[in-house]
PDB file of C-alpha atoms and ligand atoms in Angstrom:
ATOM      1  CA  MET A   1     103.918  71.983 110.748  1.00 91.00           C
ATOM      2  CA  VAL A   2     103.533  71.520 107.004  1.00 94.00           C
ATOM      3  CA  TRP A   3     100.478  72.306 104.882  1.00 96.00           C
ATOM      4  CA  GLU A   4     100.327  71.241 101.239  1.00 93.00           C
ATOM      5  CA  PRO A   5      96.849  72.301 100.069  1.00 95.00           C
ATOM      6  CA  TRP A   6      97.850  71.355  96.525  1.00 92.00           C
ATOM      7  CA  THR A   7     100.844  69.679  95.010  1.00 87.00           C
ATOM      8  CA  GLY A   8     102.721  69.538  91.705  1.00 86.00           C
ATOM      9  CA  CYS A   9     104.661  72.200  89.839  1.00 89.00           C
ATOM     10  CA  TYR A  10     106.585  72.980  86.659  1.00 89.00           C
ATOM     11  CA  PRO A  11     109.653  75.067  85.910  1.00 91.00           C
ATOM     12  CA  VAL A  12     109.560  78.806  85.682  1.00 94.00           C
ATOM     13  CA  SER A  13     113.284  79.668  85.516  1.00 96.00           C
ATOM     14  CA  ALA A  14     116.826  78.247  85.551  1.00 96.00           C
ATOM     15  CA  GLY A  15     116.639  77.456  89.273  1.00 96.00           C
ATOM     16  CA  CYS A  16     113.896  74.901  88.620  1.00 93.00           C
ATOM     17  CA  LYS A  17     116.007  72.729  86.308  1.00 91.00           C
ATOM     18  CA  TYR A  18     116.706  69.968  88.844  1.00 88.00           C
ATOM     19  CA  CYS A  19     113.894  70.709  91.285  1.00 87.00           C
ATOM     20  CA  TYR A  20     113.102  67.654  93.362  1.00 76.00           C
ATOM     21  CA  TYR A  21     109.371  68.317  93.225  1.00 72.00           C
ATOM     22  CA  TYR A  22     109.341  68.798  89.505  1.00 68.00           C
ATOM     23  CA  GLY A  23     111.871  66.166  88.430  1.00 59.00           C
ATOM     24  CA  LEU A  24     112.340  62.579  89.625  1.00 56.00           C
ATOM     25  CA  TYR A  25     109.981  62.729  92.564  1.00 54.00           C
ATOM     26  CA  SER A  26     107.226  64.195  90.470  1.00 62.00           C
ATOM     27  CA  LYS A  27     107.645  61.508  87.817  1.00 64.00           C
ATOM     28  CA  ARG A  28     107.443  58.787  90.418  1.00 62.00           C
ATOM     29  CA  TYR A  29     104.454  60.264  92.237  1.00 58.00           C
ATOM     30  CA  GLY A  30     102.698  61.851  89.299  1.00 55.00           C
ATOM     31  CA  GLN A  31     103.404  65.317  90.645  1.00 55.00           C
ATOM     32  CA  ASN A  32     103.545  66.928  87.260  1.00 66.00           C
ATOM     33  CA  ASN A  33      99.790  67.066  87.731  1.00 79.00           C
ATOM     34  CA  ILE A  34      98.726  69.959  89.883  1.00 86.00           C
ATOM     35  CA  VAL A  35      96.108  68.581  92.218  1.00 86.00           C
ATOM     36  CA  LYS A  36      94.338  69.532  95.399  1.00 90.00           C
ATOM     37  CA  THR A  37      95.420  67.263  98.262  1.00 89.00           C
ATOM     38  CA  ASP A  38      93.497  65.550 101.059  1.00 92.00           C
ATOM     39  CA  ASP A  39      95.143  68.057 103.405  1.00 94.00           C
ATOM     40  CA  PHE A  40      93.405  70.996 101.792  1.00 96.00           C
ATOM     41  CA  TYR A  41      91.329  71.855 104.872  1.00 98.00           C
ATOM     42  CA  LYS A  42      94.050  70.986 107.400  1.00 97.00           C
ATOM     43  CA  PRO A  43      94.240  74.447 109.071  1.00 98.00           C
ATOM     44  CA  ILE A  44      90.557  74.348 110.017  1.00 98.00           C
ATOM     45  CA  GLU A  45      90.245  70.650 110.860  1.00 98.00           C
ATOM     46  CA  THR A  46      88.941  70.110 114.354  1.00 97.00           C
ATOM     47  CA  ILE A  47      88.992  67.306 116.919  1.00 95.00           C
ATOM     48  CA  TYR A  48      86.506  66.575 119.663  1.00 95.00           C
ATOM     49  CA  MET A  49      87.898  66.106 123.179  1.00 93.00           C
ATOM     50  CA  PRO A  50      85.302  63.896 124.914  1.00 93.00           C
ATOM     51  CA  ARG A  51      86.671  64.397 128.429  1.00 92.00           C
ATOM     52  CA  LYS A  52      86.641  68.146 128.234  1.00 92.00           C
ATOM     53  CA  LYS A  53      83.629  68.110 125.920  1.00 93.00           C
ATOM     54  CA  ILE A  54      85.185  70.675 123.663  1.00 94.00           C
ATOM     55  CA  THR A  55      86.038  70.839 119.994  1.00 95.00           C
ATOM     56  CA  LYS A  56      89.360  72.391 119.071  1.00 96.00           C
ATOM     57  CA  TYR A  57      91.548  72.911 116.027  1.00 97.00           C
ATOM     58  CA  ARG A  58      93.941  70.090 115.209  1.00 96.00           C
ATOM     59  CA  ILE A  59      96.758  72.611 114.625  1.00 97.00           C
ATOM     60  CA  GLU A  60      97.449  74.337 117.903  1.00 96.00           C
ATOM     61  CA  SER A  61      97.537  78.075 118.145  1.00 97.00           C
ATOM     62  CA  GLY A  62     100.917  79.748 117.711  1.00 98.00           C
ATOM     63  CA  LYS A  63     102.400  77.275 115.204  1.00 98.00           C
ATOM     64  CA  ILE A  64     104.283  78.212 112.043  1.00 98.00           C
ATOM     65  CA  VAL A  65     102.656  76.528 109.050  1.00 98.00           C
ATOM     66  CA  PHE A  66     105.105  75.875 106.217  1.00 97.00           C
ATOM     67  CA  THR A  67     102.831  76.139 103.215  1.00 97.00           C
ATOM     68  CA  CYS A  68     103.240  74.837  99.656  1.00 95.00           C
ATOM     69  CA  PHE A  69     106.804  73.525  99.954  1.00 90.00           C
ATOM     70  CA  THR A  70     106.138  70.919  97.197  1.00 86.00           C
ATOM     71  CA  THR A  71     104.486  73.399  94.870  1.00 91.00           C
ATOM     72  CA  ASP A  72     104.076  77.158  94.416  1.00 95.00           C
ATOM     73  CA  PHE A  73     101.318  79.085  96.215  1.00 97.00           C
ATOM     74  CA  PHE A  74     100.929  81.393  93.211  1.00 97.00           C
ATOM     75  CA  LEU A  75     100.554  78.768  90.471  1.00 95.00           C
ATOM     76  CA  PRO A  76      97.863  79.873  88.001  1.00 95.00           C
ATOM     77  CA  GLU A  77      96.392  76.352  88.126  1.00 94.00           C
ATOM     78  CA  ALA A  78      95.561  76.961  91.809  1.00 96.00           C
ATOM     79  CA  ASP A  79      93.724  80.263  91.317  1.00 96.00           C
ATOM     80  CA  GLN A  80      90.305  78.890  92.194  1.00 95.00           C
ATOM     81  CA  TRP A  81      91.572  76.917  95.237  1.00 97.00           C
ATOM     82  CA  ARG A  82      93.546  79.866  96.573  1.00 97.00           C
ATOM     83  CA  VAL A  83      90.381  81.820  97.365  1.00 96.00           C
ATOM     84  CA  GLU A  84      89.421  79.207  99.962  1.00 97.00           C
ATOM     85  CA  ALA A  85      93.015  78.921 101.138  1.00 98.00           C
ATOM     86  CA  TRP A  86      93.017  82.673 101.931  1.00 97.00           C
ATOM     87  CA  ASP A  87      89.742  82.214 103.837  1.00 97.00           C
ATOM     88  CA  MET A  88      91.403  79.606 106.044  1.00 98.00           C
ATOM     89  CA  ILE A  89      94.515  81.745 106.522  1.00 98.00           C
ATOM     90  CA  ARG A  90      92.321  84.669 107.577  1.00 97.00           C
ATOM     91  CA  LYS A  91      90.308  82.484 109.931  1.00 98.00           C
ATOM     92  CA  ARG A  92      93.448  81.107 111.583  1.00 98.00           C
ATOM     93  CA  SER A  93      95.016  84.453 112.444  1.00 98.00           C
ATOM     94  CA  ASP A  94      96.535  82.661 115.463  1.00 98.00           C
ATOM     95  CA  LEU A  95      98.909  80.752 113.129  1.00 98.00           C
ATOM     96  CA  THR A  96     101.781  82.055 110.992  1.00 98.00           C
ATOM     97  CA  PHE A  97     101.663  80.898 107.372  1.00 98.00           C
ATOM     98  CA  LEU A  98     104.997  80.955 105.595  1.00 97.00           C
ATOM     99  CA  PHE A  99     105.616  80.246 101.941  1.00 96.00           C
ATOM    100  CA  LEU A 100     108.191  80.836  99.197  1.00 96.00           C
ATOM    101  CA  THR A 101     107.497  81.655  95.597  1.00 97.00           C
ATOM    102  CA  LYS A 102     109.316  81.926  92.290  1.00 97.00           C
ATOM    103  CA  ARG A 103     106.129  83.457  90.845  1.00 98.00           C
ATOM    104  CA  ILE A 104     106.011  86.767  92.699  1.00 98.00           C
ATOM    105  CA  ASP A 105     104.846  88.375  89.425  1.00 97.00           C
ATOM    106  CA  ARG A 106     101.456  86.741  90.157  1.00 97.00           C
ATOM    107  CA  PHE A 107     101.175  88.363  93.583  1.00 95.00           C
ATOM    108  CA  LYS A 108      98.647  91.073  92.727  1.00 91.00           C
ATOM    109  CA  ILE A 109      96.229  88.840  90.853  1.00 90.00           C
ATOM    110  CA  SER A 110      96.381  86.213  93.596  1.00 89.00           C
ATOM    111  CA  LEU A 111      95.408  88.372  96.565  1.00 93.00           C
ATOM    112  CA  PRO A 112      92.214  88.433  98.617  1.00 94.00           C
ATOM    113  CA  ASP A 113      90.154  91.669  98.506  1.00 93.00           C
ATOM    114  CA  ASP A 114      90.933  92.658 102.099  1.00 95.00           C
ATOM    115  CA  TRP A 115      94.725  92.228 101.873  1.00 96.00           C
ATOM    116  CA  LYS A 116      95.416  96.013 102.086  1.00 94.00           C
ATOM    117  CA  ASP A 117      98.993  96.279 103.424  1.00 94.00           C
ATOM    118  CA  GLY A 118      99.250  92.563 104.162  1.00 95.00           C
ATOM    119  CA  TYR A 119      98.056  90.024 106.710  1.00 96.00           C
ATOM    120  CA  GLU A 120     100.141  90.060 109.880  1.00 95.00           C
ATOM    121  CA  ASN A 121     100.165  86.231 109.958  1.00 97.00           C
ATOM    122  CA  VAL A 122     101.573  85.695 106.443  1.00 97.00           C
ATOM    123  CA  ARG A 123     105.264  85.598 105.537  1.00 97.00           C
ATOM    124  CA  ILE A 124     106.021  85.444 101.829  1.00 97.00           C
ATOM    125  CA  GLY A 125     109.580  84.751 100.761  1.00 98.00           C
ATOM    126  CA  CYS A 126     110.901  85.577  97.306  1.00 98.00           C
ATOM    127  CA  SER A 127     112.950  82.708  95.893  1.00 98.00           C
ATOM    128  CA  ILE A 128     115.792  83.568  93.504  1.00 98.00           C
ATOM    129  CA  GLU A 129     118.767  81.655  92.134  1.00 98.00           C
ATOM    130  CA  ASP A 130     121.009  84.020  90.175  1.00 98.00           C
ATOM    131  CA  GLN A 131     121.382  87.689  89.226  1.00 98.00           C
ATOM    132  CA  GLU A 132     118.850  87.434  86.410  1.00 98.00           C
ATOM    133  CA  SER A 133     116.082  86.133  88.668  1.00 98.00           C
ATOM    134  CA  ALA A 134     117.047  88.658  91.376  1.00 98.00           C
ATOM    135  CA  ASP A 135     116.806  91.596  88.968  1.00 98.00           C
ATOM    136  CA  LYS A 136     113.499  90.346  87.617  1.00 98.00           C
ATOM    137  CA  ARG A 137     111.705  89.402  90.847  1.00 98.00           C
ATOM    138  CA  LEU A 138     113.082  91.574  93.626  1.00 98.00           C
ATOM    139  CA  PRO A 139     112.018  95.030  92.353  1.00 98.00           C
ATOM    140  CA  LEU A 140     108.472  93.656  92.130  1.00 97.00           C
ATOM    141  CA  TYR A 141     108.691  91.948  95.497  1.00 98.00           C
ATOM    142  CA  LEU A 142     109.932  95.093  97.231  1.00 98.00           C
ATOM    143  CA  SER A 143     107.102  97.124  95.744  1.00 97.00           C
ATOM    144  CA  PHE A 144     104.356  94.838  97.100  1.00 97.00           C
ATOM    145  CA  PRO A 145     102.592  95.211 100.441  1.00 96.00           C
ATOM    146  CA  ILE A 146     103.821  92.235 102.458  1.00 96.00           C
ATOM    147  CA  LYS A 147     104.259  92.505 106.215  1.00 94.00           C
ATOM    148  CA  HIS A 148     107.228  90.153 106.588  1.00 93.00           C
ATOM    149  CA  LYS A 149     109.692  89.844 103.722  1.00 96.00           C
ATOM    150  CA  PHE A 150     112.631  87.502 103.288  1.00 97.00           C
ATOM    151  CA  ILE A 151     114.764  86.314 100.380  1.00 98.00           C
ATOM    152  CA  VAL A 152     115.755  82.717  99.752  1.00 98.00           C
ATOM    153  CA  CYS A 153     118.614  82.003  97.327  1.00 98.00           C
ATOM    154  CA  SER A 154     117.747  78.450  96.367  1.00 96.00           C
ATOM    155  CA  PRO A 155     119.435  76.869  94.614  1.00 97.00           C
ATOM    156  CA  LEU A 156     122.246  79.418  94.524  1.00 98.00           C
ATOM    157  CA  ILE A 157     123.767  78.863  91.071  1.00 98.00           C
ATOM    158  CA  GLY A 158     125.626  82.128  90.510  1.00 98.00           C
ATOM    159  CA  GLU A 159     127.061  85.195  92.185  1.00 98.00           C
ATOM    160  CA  ILE A 160     124.359  87.679  93.195  1.00 98.00           C
ATOM    161  CA  ASP A 161     124.575  91.344  94.068  1.00 98.00           C
ATOM    162  CA  LEU A 162     121.629  91.945  96.390  1.00 98.00           C
ATOM    163  CA  SER A 163     122.856  95.213  97.815  1.00 96.00           C
ATOM    164  CA  SER A 164     120.170  97.361  96.190  1.00 97.00           C
ATOM    165  CA  TYR A 165     117.364  94.997  97.251  1.00 98.00           C
ATOM    166  CA  LEU A 166     117.851  94.627 100.989  1.00 98.00           C
ATOM    167  CA  GLN A 167     115.804  97.489 102.365  1.00 96.00           C
ATOM    168  CA  GLY A 168     112.828  96.142 104.330  1.00 95.00           C
ATOM    169  CA  ILE A 169     114.101  92.556 104.101  1.00 97.00           C
ATOM    170  CA  GLU A 170     114.143  90.633 107.387  1.00 96.00           C
ATOM    171  CA  SER A 171     116.514  87.847 106.362  1.00 97.00           C
ATOM    172  CA  VAL A 172     118.369  86.137 103.518  1.00 98.00           C
ATOM    173  CA  ARG A 173     118.991  82.384 103.363  1.00 97.00           C
ATOM    174  CA  ALA A 174     121.239  80.585 100.877  1.00 98.00           C
ATOM    175  CA  TYR A 175     121.255  76.942  99.746  1.00 97.00           C
ATOM    176  CA  GLY A 176     123.533  75.168  97.292  1.00 98.00           C
ATOM    177  CA  GLU A 177     121.789  72.808  94.908  1.00 96.00           C
ATOM    178  CA  ALA A 178     121.109  69.237  96.024  1.00 94.00           C
ATOM    179  CA  GLY A 179     121.014  66.078  93.899  1.00 90.00           C
ATOM    180  CA  LYS A 180     123.335  64.178  91.588  1.00 87.00           C
ATOM    181  CA  GLU A 181     123.216  66.691  88.779  1.00 89.00           C
ATOM    182  CA  ALA A 182     123.569  69.729  91.010  1.00 95.00           C
ATOM    183  CA  ARG A 183     125.257  72.822  89.658  1.00 97.00           C
ATOM    184  CA  GLU A 184     128.135  74.087  91.743  1.00 97.00           C
ATOM    185  CA  CYS A 185     127.911  76.620  94.526  1.00 98.00           C
ATOM    186  CA  ASP A 186     131.013  78.656  95.305  1.00 98.00           C
ATOM    187  CA  PHE A 187     131.747  79.651  98.893  1.00 98.00           C
ATOM    188  CA  LYS A 188     133.007  83.003  97.548  1.00 98.00           C
ATOM    189  CA  TRP A 189     129.413  83.813  96.512  1.00 98.00           C
ATOM    190  CA  ILE A 190     128.212  82.960 100.007  1.00 98.00           C
ATOM    191  CA  LEU A 191     130.804  85.164 101.705  1.00 98.00           C
ATOM    192  CA  ASN A 192     129.920  87.960  99.341  1.00 98.00           C
ATOM    193  CA  LEU A 193     126.189  87.677 100.190  1.00 98.00           C
ATOM    194  CA  HIS A 194     127.079  87.600 103.861  1.00 98.00           C
ATOM    195  CA  GLU A 195     129.034  90.842 103.555  1.00 97.00           C
ATOM    196  CA  GLN A 196     126.166  92.532 101.693  1.00 98.00           C
ATOM    197  CA  CYS A 197     123.737  91.492 104.418  1.00 98.00           C
ATOM    198  CA  LYS A 198     126.088  92.599 107.179  1.00 97.00           C
ATOM    199  CA  SER A 199     126.359  96.063 105.632  1.00 97.00           C
ATOM    200  CA  ALA A 200     122.566  96.290 105.372  1.00 97.00           C
ATOM    201  CA  LYS A 201     122.050  94.820 108.894  1.00 97.00           C
ATOM    202  CA  VAL A 202     120.014  91.949 107.487  1.00 97.00           C
ATOM    203  CA  GLN A 203     120.256  88.502 109.010  1.00 97.00           C
ATOM    204  CA  PHE A 204     122.029  85.981 106.772  1.00 97.00           C
ATOM    205  CA  ASP A 205     122.021  82.193 106.966  1.00 97.00           C
ATOM    206  CA  PHE A 206     124.083  79.799 104.881  1.00 97.00           C
ATOM    207  CA  VAL A 207     121.853  76.750 105.209  1.00 96.00           C
ATOM    208  CA  SER A 208     123.337  74.108 102.912  1.00 97.00           C
ATOM    209  CA  THR A 209     126.420  73.665 100.733  1.00 97.00           C
ATOM    210  CA  GLY A 210     124.543  71.577  98.165  1.00 97.00           C
ATOM    211  CA  ARG A 211     126.179  68.628  96.396  1.00 97.00           C
ATOM    212  CA  ASN A 212     128.947  70.311  94.348  1.00 97.00           C
ATOM    213  CA  PHE A 213     130.608  72.889  96.510  1.00 97.00           C
ATOM    214  CA  ARG A 214     133.634  75.001  95.621  1.00 97.00           C
ATOM    215  CA  HIS A 215     135.739  75.963  98.606  1.00 96.00           C
ATOM    216  CA  ASN A 216     139.042  77.848  98.300  1.00 94.00           C
ATOM    217  CA  GLY A 217     138.952  77.144  94.555  1.00 95.00           C
ATOM    218  CA  GLU A 218     138.587  73.383  94.963  1.00 96.00           C
ATOM    219  CA  LEU A 219     135.385  71.640  93.848  1.00 97.00           C
ATOM    220  CA  LYS A 220     134.190  69.056  96.377  1.00 96.00           C
ATOM    221  CA  LYS A 221     131.314  66.605  96.442  1.00 97.00           C
ATOM    222  CA  ILE A 222     129.505  66.936  99.740  1.00 97.00           C
ATOM    223  CA  ASN A 223     127.564  64.007 101.122  1.00 96.00           C
ATOM    224  CA  PRO A 224     123.859  64.913 101.432  1.00 95.00           C
ATOM    225  CA  TYR A 225     123.900  64.023 105.138  1.00 96.00           C
ATOM    226  CA  ILE A 226     126.474  66.680 105.973  1.00 97.00           C
ATOM    227  CA  GLN A 227     125.552  69.489 103.575  1.00 97.00           C
ATOM    228  CA  ARG A 228     123.753  71.485 106.262  1.00 96.00           C
ATOM    229  CA  LYS A 229     126.283  70.751 108.970  1.00 96.00           C
ATOM    230  CA  THR A 230     129.172  71.761 106.696  1.00 96.00           C
ATOM    231  CA  ALA A 231     127.460  75.037 105.843  1.00 97.00           C
ATOM    232  CA  ARG A 232     126.928  75.837 109.534  1.00 95.00           C
ATOM    233  CA  GLN A 233     130.535  74.994 110.343  1.00 95.00           C
ATOM    234  CA  LEU A 234     131.899  77.200 107.586  1.00 96.00           C
ATOM    235  CA  LEU A 235     129.626  80.110 108.396  1.00 94.00           C
ATOM    236  CA  PRO A 236     127.801  79.927 111.721  1.00 87.00           C
ATOM    237  CA  SER A 237     124.327  81.401 111.659  1.00 79.00           C
ATOM    238  CA  ASP A 238     123.773  85.096 112.401  1.00 69.00           C
ATOM    239  CA  ASP A 239     121.303  84.469 115.127  1.00 57.00           C
ATOM    240  CA  GLY A 240     120.717  88.065 116.169  1.00 44.00           C
ATOM    241  CA  ASN A 241     117.269  88.469 114.627  1.00 39.00           C
ATOM    242  CA  ALA A 242     116.423  84.853 113.903  1.00 45.00           C
ATOM    243  CA  ASP A 243     112.884  84.055 114.896  1.00 44.00           C
ATOM    244  CA  ILE A 244     112.137  81.268 112.426  1.00 48.00           C
ATOM    245  CA  GLN A 245     114.060  78.086 111.798  1.00 49.00           C
ATOM    246  CA  PHE A 246     113.034  76.369 108.555  1.00 47.00           C
ATOM    247  CA  GLU A 247     114.394  72.980 109.533  1.00 43.00           C
TER     248      GLU A 247
HETATM  249  S1  SF4 B 301     108.784  76.882  91.192  1.00 81.10           S
HETATM  250 FE1  SF4 B 301     109.731  75.796  92.906  1.00 81.10          FE
HETATM  251  S2  SF4 B 301     108.560  73.885  93.151  1.00 81.10           S
HETATM  252 FE2  SF4 B 301     108.086  74.724  91.104  1.00 81.10          FE
HETATM  253  S3  SF4 B 301     109.517  73.696  89.704  1.00 81.10           S
HETATM  254 FE3  SF4 B 301     110.453  75.642  90.329  1.00 81.10          FE
HETATM  255  S4  SF4 B 301     111.740  75.155  92.103  1.00 81.10           S
HETATM  256 FE4  SF4 B 301     110.293  73.443  91.784  1.00 81.10          FE
END
């Protein structure tokens, strides 16, 4: 279940350079404008069931709601809309809201008053792409009160040492960059991340090779249709603690 209360974005760091939602797609669909969507009230939309004579929420209880995947939940342009978004998230405590951000530095100023040590039904993932973004965002991320924490390396464009940032992290996921202009992803970096996670007993998933993938020193172009499958074949998922599948 996807919820895009607003759409549009703009780059914040090197990882954004070829972002699908900022680049071509945004030009075609005018997504450089940050706008509220028609789906804004989706979590609290109801339907009437004439036979049973009851009104119920359109989104059934227990679902995971993937939120703001074509934008960033913490965009400053969305500050005024976010207040209502938090109200809906609070109201639908029977759903799990999951989002990623490259703007974790805006966490504190974007919170509702009653956040305290975090809402149980909110999972916020910190998105990083290289060592520079890891060193900048992860110390902040680890210091914030969030009930469920996970790291997403997307797009992975350099080797990252995460070993000092894994305490309290539930999982790490890694994606090579997609698209024609993609920067390369080296399988050595993936294996290295996997080892770091193993040592820290954190679940690791290699989700996608991306377009330009270096394997055993050789750079290969991977067809978009098999990027995920190839990643799974090279490094099957650690499924020990997996409770959420993004795809
Ligand atoms: S923050 Fe995310 S959605 Fe926004 S431009 Fe960067 S990669 Fe794209």
